[in-house]
Tab-separated table of C-alpha atoms in Angstrom:
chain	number	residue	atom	x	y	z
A	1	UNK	CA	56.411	162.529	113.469
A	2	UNK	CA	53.436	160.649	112.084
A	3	UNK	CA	55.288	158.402	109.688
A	4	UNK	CA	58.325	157.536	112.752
A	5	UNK	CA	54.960	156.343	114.626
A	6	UNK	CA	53.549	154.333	111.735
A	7	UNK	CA	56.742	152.730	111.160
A	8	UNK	CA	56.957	151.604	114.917
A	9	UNK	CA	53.118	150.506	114.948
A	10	UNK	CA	53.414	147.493	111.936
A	11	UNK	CA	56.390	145.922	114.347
A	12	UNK	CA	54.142	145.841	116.631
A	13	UNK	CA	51.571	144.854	115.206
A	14	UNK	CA	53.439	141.887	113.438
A	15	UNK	CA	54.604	140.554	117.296
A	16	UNK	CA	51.322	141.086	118.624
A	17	UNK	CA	49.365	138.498	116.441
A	18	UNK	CA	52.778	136.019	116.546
A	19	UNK	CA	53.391	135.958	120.185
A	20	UNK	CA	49.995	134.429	121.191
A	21	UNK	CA	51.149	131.491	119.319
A	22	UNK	CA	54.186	130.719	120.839
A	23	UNK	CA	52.534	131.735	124.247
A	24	UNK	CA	50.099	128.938	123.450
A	25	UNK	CA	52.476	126.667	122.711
A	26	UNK	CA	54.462	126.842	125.511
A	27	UNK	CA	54.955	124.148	127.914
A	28	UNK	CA	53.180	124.290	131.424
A	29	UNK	CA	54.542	122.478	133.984
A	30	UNK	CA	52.942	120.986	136.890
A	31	UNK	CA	54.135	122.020	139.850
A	32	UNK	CA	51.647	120.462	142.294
A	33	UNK	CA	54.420	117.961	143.994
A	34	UNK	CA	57.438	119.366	145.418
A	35	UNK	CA	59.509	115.886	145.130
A	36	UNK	CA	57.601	114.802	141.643
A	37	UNK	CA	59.207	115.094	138.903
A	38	UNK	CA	58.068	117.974	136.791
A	39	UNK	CA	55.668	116.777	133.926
A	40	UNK	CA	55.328	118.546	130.637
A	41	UNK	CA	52.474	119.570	128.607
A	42	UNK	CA	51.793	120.455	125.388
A	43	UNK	CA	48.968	121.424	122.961
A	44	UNK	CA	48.626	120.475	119.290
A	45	UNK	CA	50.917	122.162	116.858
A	46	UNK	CA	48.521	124.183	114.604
A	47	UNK	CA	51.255	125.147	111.956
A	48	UNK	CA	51.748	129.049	113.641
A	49	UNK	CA	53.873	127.961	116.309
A	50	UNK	CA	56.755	126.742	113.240
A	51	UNK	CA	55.854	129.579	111.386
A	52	UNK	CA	56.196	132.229	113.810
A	53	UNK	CA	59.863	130.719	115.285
A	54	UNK	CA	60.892	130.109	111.439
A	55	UNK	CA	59.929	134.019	110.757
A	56	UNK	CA	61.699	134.730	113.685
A	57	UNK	CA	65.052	132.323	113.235
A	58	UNK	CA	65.616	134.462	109.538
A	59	UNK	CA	65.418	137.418	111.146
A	60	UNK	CA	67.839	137.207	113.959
A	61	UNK	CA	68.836	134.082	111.897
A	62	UNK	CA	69.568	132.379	114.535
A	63	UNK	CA	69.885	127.715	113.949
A	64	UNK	CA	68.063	125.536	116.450
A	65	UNK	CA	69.870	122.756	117.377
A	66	UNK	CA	69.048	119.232	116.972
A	67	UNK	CA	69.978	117.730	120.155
A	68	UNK	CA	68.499	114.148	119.097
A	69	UNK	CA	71.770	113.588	117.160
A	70	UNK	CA	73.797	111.900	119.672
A	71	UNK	CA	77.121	110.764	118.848
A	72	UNK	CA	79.520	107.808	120.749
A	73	UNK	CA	83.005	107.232	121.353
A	74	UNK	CA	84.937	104.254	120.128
A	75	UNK	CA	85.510	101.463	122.242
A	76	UNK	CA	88.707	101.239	120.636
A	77	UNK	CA	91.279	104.085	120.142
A	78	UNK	CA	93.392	102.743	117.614
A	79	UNK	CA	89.899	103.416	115.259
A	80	UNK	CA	90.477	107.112	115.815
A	81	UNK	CA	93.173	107.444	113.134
A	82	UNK	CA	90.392	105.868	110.535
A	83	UNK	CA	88.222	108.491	111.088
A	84	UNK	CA	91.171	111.611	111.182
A	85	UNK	CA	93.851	109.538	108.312
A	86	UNK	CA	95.320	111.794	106.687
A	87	UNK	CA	95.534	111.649	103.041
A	88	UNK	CA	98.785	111.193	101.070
A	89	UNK	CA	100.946	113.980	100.665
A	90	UNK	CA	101.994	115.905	97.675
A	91	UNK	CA	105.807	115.238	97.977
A	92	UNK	CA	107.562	116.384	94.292
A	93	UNK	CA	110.306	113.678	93.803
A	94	UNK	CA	112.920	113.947	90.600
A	95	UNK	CA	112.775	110.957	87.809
A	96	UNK	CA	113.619	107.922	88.896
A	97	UNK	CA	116.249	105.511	87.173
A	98	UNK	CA	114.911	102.403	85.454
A	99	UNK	CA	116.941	100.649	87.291
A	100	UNK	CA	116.692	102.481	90.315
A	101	UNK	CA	116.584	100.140	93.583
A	102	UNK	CA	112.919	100.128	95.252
A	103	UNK	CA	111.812	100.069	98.737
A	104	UNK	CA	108.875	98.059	99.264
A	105	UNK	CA	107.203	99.416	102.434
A	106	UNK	CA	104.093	97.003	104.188
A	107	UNK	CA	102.004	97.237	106.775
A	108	UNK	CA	99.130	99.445	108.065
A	109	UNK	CA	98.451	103.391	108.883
A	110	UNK	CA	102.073	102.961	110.522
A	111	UNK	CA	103.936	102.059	107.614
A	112	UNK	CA	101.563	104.669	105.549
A	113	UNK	CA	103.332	107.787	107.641
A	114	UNK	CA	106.960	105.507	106.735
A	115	UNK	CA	106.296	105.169	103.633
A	116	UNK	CA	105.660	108.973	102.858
A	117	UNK	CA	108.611	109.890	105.103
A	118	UNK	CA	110.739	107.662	102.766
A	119	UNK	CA	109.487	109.503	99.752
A	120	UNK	CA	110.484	112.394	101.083
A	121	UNK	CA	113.775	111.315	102.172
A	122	UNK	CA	114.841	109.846	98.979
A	123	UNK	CA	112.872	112.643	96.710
A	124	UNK	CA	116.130	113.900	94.990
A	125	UNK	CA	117.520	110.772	94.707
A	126	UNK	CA	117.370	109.302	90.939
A	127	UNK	CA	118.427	106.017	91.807
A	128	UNK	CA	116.327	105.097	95.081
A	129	UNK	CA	112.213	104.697	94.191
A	130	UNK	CA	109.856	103.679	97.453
A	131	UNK	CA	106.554	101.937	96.786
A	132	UNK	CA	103.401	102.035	98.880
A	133	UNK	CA	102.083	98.537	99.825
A	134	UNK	CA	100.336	98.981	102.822
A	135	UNK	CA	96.673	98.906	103.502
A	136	UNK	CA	94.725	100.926	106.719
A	137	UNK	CA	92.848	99.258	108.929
A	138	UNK	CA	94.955	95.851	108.737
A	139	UNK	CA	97.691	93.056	110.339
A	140	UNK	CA	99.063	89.621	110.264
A	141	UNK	CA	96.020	88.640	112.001
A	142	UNK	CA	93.195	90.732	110.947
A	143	UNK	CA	94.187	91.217	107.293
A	144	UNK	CA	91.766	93.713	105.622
A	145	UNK	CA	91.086	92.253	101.914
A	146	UNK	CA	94.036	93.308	98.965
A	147	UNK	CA	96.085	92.941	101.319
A	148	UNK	CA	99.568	92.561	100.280
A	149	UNK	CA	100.519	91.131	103.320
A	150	UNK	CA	98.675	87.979	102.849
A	151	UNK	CA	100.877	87.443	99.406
A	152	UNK	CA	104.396	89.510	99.342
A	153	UNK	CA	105.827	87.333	96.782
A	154	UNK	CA	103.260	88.118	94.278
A	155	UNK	CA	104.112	91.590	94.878
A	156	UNK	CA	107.064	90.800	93.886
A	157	UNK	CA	106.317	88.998	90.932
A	158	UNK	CA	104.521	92.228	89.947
A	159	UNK	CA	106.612	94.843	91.102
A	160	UNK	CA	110.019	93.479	92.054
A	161	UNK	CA	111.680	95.310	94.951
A	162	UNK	CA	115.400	95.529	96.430
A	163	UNK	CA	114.281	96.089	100.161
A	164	UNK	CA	111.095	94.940	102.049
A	165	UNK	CA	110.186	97.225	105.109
A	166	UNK	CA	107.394	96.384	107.090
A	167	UNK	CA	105.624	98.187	110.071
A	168	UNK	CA	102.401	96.481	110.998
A	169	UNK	CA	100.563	95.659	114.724
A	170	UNK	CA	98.135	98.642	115.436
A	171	UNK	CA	94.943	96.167	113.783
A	172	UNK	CA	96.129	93.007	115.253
A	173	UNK	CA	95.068	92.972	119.146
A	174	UNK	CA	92.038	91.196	117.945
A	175	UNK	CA	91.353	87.315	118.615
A	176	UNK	CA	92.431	85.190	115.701
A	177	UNK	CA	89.688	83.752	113.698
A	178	UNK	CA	88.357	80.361	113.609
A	179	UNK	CA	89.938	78.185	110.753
A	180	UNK	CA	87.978	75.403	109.833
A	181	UNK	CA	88.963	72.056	107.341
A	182	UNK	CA	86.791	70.855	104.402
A	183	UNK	CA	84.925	69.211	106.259
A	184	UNK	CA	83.562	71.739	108.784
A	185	UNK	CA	85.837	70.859	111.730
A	186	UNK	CA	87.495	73.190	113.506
A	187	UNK	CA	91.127	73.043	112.796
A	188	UNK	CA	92.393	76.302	114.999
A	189	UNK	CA	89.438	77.791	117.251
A	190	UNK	CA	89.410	81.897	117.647
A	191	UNK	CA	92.735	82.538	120.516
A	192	UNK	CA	92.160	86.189	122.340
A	193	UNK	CA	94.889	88.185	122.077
A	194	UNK	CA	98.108	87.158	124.534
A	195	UNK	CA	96.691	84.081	124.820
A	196	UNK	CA	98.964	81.248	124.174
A	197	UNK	CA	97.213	80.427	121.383
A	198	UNK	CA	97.416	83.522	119.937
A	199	UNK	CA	101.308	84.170	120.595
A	200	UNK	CA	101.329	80.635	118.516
A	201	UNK	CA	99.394	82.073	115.914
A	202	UNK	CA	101.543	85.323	115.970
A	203	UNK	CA	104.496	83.631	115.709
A	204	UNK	CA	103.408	81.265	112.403
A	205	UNK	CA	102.683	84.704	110.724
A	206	UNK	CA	105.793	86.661	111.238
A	207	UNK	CA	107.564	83.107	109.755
A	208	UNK	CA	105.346	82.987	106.709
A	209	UNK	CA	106.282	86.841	106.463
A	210	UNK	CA	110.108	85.927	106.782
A	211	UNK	CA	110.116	82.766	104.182
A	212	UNK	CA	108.261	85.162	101.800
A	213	UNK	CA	110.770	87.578	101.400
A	214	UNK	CA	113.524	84.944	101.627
A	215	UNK	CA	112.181	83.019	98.808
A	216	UNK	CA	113.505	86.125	96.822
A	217	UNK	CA	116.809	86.757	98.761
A	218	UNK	CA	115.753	89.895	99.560
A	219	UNK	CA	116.655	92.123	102.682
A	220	UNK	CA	113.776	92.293	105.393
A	221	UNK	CA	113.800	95.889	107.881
A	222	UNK	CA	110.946	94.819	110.348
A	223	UNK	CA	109.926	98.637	112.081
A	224	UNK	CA	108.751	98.559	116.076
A	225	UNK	CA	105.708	100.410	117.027
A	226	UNK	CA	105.744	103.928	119.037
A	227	UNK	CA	104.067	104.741	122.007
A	228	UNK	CA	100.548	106.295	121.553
A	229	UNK	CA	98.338	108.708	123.187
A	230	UNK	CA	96.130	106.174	125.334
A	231	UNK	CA	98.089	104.208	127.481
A	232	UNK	CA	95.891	100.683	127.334
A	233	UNK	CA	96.814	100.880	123.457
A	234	UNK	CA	100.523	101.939	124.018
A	235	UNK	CA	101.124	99.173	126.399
A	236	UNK	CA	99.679	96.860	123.975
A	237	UNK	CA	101.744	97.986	121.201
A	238	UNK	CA	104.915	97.624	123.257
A	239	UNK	CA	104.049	94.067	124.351
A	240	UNK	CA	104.128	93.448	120.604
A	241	UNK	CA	107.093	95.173	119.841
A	242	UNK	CA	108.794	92.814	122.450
A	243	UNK	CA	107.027	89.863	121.323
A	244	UNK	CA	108.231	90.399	117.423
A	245	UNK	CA	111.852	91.620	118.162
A	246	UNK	CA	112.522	88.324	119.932
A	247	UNK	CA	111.361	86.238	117.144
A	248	UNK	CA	113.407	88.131	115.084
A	249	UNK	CA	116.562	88.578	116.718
A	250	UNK	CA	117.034	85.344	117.543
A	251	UNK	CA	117.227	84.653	113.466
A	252	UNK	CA	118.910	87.321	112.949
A	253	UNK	CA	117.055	89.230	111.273
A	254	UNK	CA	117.051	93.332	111.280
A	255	UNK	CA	113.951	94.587	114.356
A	256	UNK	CA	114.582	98.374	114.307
A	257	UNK	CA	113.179	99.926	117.942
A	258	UNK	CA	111.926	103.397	117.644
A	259	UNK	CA	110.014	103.611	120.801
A	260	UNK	CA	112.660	105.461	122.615
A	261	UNK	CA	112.718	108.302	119.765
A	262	UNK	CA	109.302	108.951	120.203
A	263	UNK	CA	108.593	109.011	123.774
A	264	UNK	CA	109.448	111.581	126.951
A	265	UNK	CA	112.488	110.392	129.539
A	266	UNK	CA	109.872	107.747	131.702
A	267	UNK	CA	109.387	105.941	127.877
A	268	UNK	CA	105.523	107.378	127.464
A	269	UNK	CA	104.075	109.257	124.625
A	270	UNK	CA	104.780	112.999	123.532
A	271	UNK	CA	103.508	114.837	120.986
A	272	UNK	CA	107.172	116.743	120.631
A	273	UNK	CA	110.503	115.783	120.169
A	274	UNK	CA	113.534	116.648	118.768
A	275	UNK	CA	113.376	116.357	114.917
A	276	UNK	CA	116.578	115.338	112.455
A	277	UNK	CA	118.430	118.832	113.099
A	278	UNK	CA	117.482	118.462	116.961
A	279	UNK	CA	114.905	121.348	116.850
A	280	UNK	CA	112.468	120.310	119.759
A	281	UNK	CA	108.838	120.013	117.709
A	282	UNK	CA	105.744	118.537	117.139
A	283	UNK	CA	105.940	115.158	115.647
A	284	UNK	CA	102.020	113.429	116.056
A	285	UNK	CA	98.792	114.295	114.727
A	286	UNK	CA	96.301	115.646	116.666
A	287	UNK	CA	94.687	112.018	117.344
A	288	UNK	CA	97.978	110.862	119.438
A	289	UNK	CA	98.520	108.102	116.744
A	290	UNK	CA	99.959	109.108	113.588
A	291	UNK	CA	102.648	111.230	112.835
A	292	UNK	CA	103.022	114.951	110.350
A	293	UNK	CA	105.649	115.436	108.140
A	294	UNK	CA	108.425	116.270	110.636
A	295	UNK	CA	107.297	113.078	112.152
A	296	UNK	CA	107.117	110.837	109.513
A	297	UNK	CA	110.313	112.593	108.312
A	298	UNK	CA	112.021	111.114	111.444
A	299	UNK	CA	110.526	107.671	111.418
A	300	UNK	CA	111.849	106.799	108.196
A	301	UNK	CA	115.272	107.952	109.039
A	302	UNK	CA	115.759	105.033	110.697
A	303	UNK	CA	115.392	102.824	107.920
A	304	UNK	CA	116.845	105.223	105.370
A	305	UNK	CA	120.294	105.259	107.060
A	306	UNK	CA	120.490	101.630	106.586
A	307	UNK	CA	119.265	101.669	103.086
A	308	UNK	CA	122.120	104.101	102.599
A	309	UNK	CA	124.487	101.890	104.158
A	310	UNK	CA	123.695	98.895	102.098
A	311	UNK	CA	123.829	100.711	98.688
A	312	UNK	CA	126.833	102.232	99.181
A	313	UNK	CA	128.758	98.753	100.221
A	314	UNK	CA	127.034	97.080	97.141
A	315	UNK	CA	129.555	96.143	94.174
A	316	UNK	CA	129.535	97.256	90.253
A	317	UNK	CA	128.700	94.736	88.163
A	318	UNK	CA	131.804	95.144	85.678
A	319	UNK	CA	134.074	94.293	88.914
A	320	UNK	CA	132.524	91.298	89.930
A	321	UNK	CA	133.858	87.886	88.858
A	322	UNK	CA	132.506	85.406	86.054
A	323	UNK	CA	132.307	82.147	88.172
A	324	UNK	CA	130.316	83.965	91.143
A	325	UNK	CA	127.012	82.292	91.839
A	326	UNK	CA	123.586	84.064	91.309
A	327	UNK	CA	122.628	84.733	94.506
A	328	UNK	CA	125.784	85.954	95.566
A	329	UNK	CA	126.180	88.382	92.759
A	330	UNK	CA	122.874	89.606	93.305
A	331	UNK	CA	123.753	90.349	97.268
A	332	UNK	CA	126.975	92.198	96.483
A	333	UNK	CA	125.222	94.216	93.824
A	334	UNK	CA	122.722	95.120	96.905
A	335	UNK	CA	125.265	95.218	99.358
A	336	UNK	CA	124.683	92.558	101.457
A	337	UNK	CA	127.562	90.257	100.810
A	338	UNK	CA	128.515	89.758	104.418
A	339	UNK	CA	125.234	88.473	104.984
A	340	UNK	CA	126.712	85.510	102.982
A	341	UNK	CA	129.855	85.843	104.428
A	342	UNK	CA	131.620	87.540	100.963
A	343	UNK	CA	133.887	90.280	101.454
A	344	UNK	CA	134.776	92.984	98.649
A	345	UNK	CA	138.165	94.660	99.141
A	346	UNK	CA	137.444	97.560	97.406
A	347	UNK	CA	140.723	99.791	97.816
A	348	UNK	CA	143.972	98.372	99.191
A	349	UNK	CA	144.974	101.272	102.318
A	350	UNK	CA	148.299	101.246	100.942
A	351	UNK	CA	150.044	100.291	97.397
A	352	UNK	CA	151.974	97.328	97.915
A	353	UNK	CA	155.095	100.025	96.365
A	354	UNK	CA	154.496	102.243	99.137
A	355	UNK	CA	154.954	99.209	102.061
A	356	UNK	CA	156.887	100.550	105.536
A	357	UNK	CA	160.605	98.711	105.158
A	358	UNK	CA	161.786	97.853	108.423
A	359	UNK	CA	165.339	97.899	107.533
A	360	UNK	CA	165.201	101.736	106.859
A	361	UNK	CA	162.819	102.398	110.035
A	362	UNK	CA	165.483	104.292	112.602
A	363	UNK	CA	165.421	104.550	116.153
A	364	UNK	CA	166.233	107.945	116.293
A	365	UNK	CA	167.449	108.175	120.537
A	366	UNK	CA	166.995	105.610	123.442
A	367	UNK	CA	167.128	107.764	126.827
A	368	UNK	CA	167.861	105.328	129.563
A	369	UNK	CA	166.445	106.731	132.768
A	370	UNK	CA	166.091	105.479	136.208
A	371	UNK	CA	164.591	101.882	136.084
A	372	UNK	CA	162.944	102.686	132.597
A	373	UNK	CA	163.892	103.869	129.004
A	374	UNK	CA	162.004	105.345	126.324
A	375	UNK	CA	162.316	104.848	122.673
A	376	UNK	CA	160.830	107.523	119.640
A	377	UNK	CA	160.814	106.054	116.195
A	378	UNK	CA	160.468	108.667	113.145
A	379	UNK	CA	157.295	110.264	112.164
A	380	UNK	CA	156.516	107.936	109.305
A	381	UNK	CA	155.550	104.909	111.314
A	382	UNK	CA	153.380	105.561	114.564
A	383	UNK	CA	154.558	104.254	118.022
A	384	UNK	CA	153.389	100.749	118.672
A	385	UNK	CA	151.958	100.284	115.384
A	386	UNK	CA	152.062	96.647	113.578
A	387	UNK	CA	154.928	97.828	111.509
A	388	UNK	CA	156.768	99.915	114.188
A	389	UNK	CA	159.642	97.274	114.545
A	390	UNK	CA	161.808	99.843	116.363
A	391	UNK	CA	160.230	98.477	120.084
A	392	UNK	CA	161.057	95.641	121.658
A	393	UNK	CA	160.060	94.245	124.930
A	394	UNK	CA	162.597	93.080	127.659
């Protein structure tokens, strides 16, 4: 019984000479004006006060917070996905040919989640290779330094390429900047974005972008942007989406519009959505901007089935003739001789042996009816084909 009590009295004894120091430190507060504001007051810190709430913080350890840290929202959402990017998957892809054909992908954070979707898309495929050109945090109009943007062709000088794909607008609602001559005048002044000036200024770098990739005859997929999680950035990023397909279009070139595959039935954003086998899932990252792997997986379907398409119209070089021109061999090896109006028939439908005679087609009955008649030719020729010579019109 005597050692239980002198085990309880050193607890005691330790809080009894603690707690007048944290008594004394305490704040009083003057309460001598109903509608005053309450005013605080405090004595000097002798050193006990920490001690005694350090002693007891490691025993119940217990962390003070350190409400002076105050943090603040960005002004603009499209900075969220700087701060949450996620970092490039591990995707295992087999060896590539050496003379595998390469998908150049540009752009920003967009064309990042494109890019890797491509990769994954084409990881078992020898003779398809994708390379990553595209830089976060950049556009046409605010182009973040090494950015290949500002110089595709010597990209391609460096790293030739059989496809350019580029995705690229979530940096650029910014006002263009001031250009001035050698001479210090101001040749273009700084145009806020949708401004007239700036649609000008829009418009004179998705042309540069267009004779840059044309100076090597190569094929151009231009991607649209998809709707985001805040709406003031999602409308933006569909008034550029209009803005570039109509420059495009109008040229002919290839604008692919995804906005419809990533958004709910009124055309705003979703997090979910059917994937490529139609399995209703999530398809965005947490930040409402960039897309997982099912996502990315999706976006770059749209481009892959017209990569696809192209390589498997393109022409081996053994069957091609001697006296073709350079830039025409080089399209139908990429498959893109219609672009150039040349046309490859690959496999006759029918041996010209194996031609429908018409002197051996038969008409097998004519039923005359009331006021009409029918005629049946033989099973080798369909009714009303080309070569079906057995009808005739009154």
């Amino acid at each position: 019984m005597k050692a239980l009590v002198a085990f309880m009295v050193v607890p005691l004894f330790l809080s009894a000479s603690l707690v007048p120091s944290v008594a004394t430190a305490a704040p009083a507060l003057d309460l001598s004006s109903a509608n005053a504001a309450p005013s605080v007051q405090t004595k000097p810190d002798d050193g006990r006060v920490q001690v005694a709430l350090s002693f007891f913080e490691r025993l119940f350890k217990r962390r003070s917070s350190d409400k002076s840290k105050t943090t603040t929202k960005n002004s603009d959402p499209s900075k969220a996905s700087r701060d949450t990017a996620p970092s490039a998957p591990v995707i295992e892809t087999v060896k590539k040919d050496p003379d595998a054909a390469v998908i150049a992908v540009f752009g920003d954070e967009f064309s990042m989640d494109l890019a890797w979707g491509l990769q994954d898309a084409f990881a078992k495929t020898p003779d398809v290779r994708v390379d990553v050109h595209s830089v976060a945090n950049s556009g046409l109009i605010y182009r973040a330094s090494r950015n290949p943007l500002n110089d595709p062709e010597a990209v391609y000088e460096k790293s030739p390429y059989t496809f350019a794909v580029v995705m690229v607008g979530l940096g650029d609602r910014v006002a263009t900047r001031e250009v001035r001559n050698a001479e210090g005048d101001v040749v273009f002044p700084p145009y806020d974005f949708k401004s007239e000036g700036w649609l000008r200024s829009y418009e004179r770098e998705i042309d540069r972008l267009r004779l840059a990739f044309a100076e090597h005859d190569k094929p151009i997929f231009w991607v649209g942007l998809p709707p985001v999680g805040n709406k003031a950035l999602s409308s933006d990023l569909l008034y550029l989406n209009d803005f570039v397909s109509s420059r495009l279009t109008e040229r002919g070139e290839t604008f692919i519009d995804i906005w419809q595959a990533f958004s709910n039935e009124e055309g705003n954003f979703t997090f979910r959505g059917p994937d490529l086998a139609g399995q209703e899932m999530r398809l965005r990252q947490k930040n409402a901007i960039r897309f997982n792997k099912a996502g990315r997986r999706k976006l770059a379907f749209f481009v892959e089935k017209l990569v696809v398409r192209a390589l498997s119209q393109s022409v081996a070089e053994d069957v091609l003739p001697d006296n073709l021109a350079s830039a025409d061999e080089t399209a139908l090896k990429e498959g893109r001789g219609a672009q150039r109006d040349i046309f490859v028939l690959r496999k006759p439908p029918l041996d010209a042996d194996t031609l429908v005679n018409p002197d051996v087609v038969a008409v097998n009955s004519a039923v005359a009816t009331a006021g009409s008649q029918s005629l049946q030719t033989t099973d080798r020729v369909p009714r009303l084909r080309v070569d079906d010579f057995s009808w005739s019109g009154r």
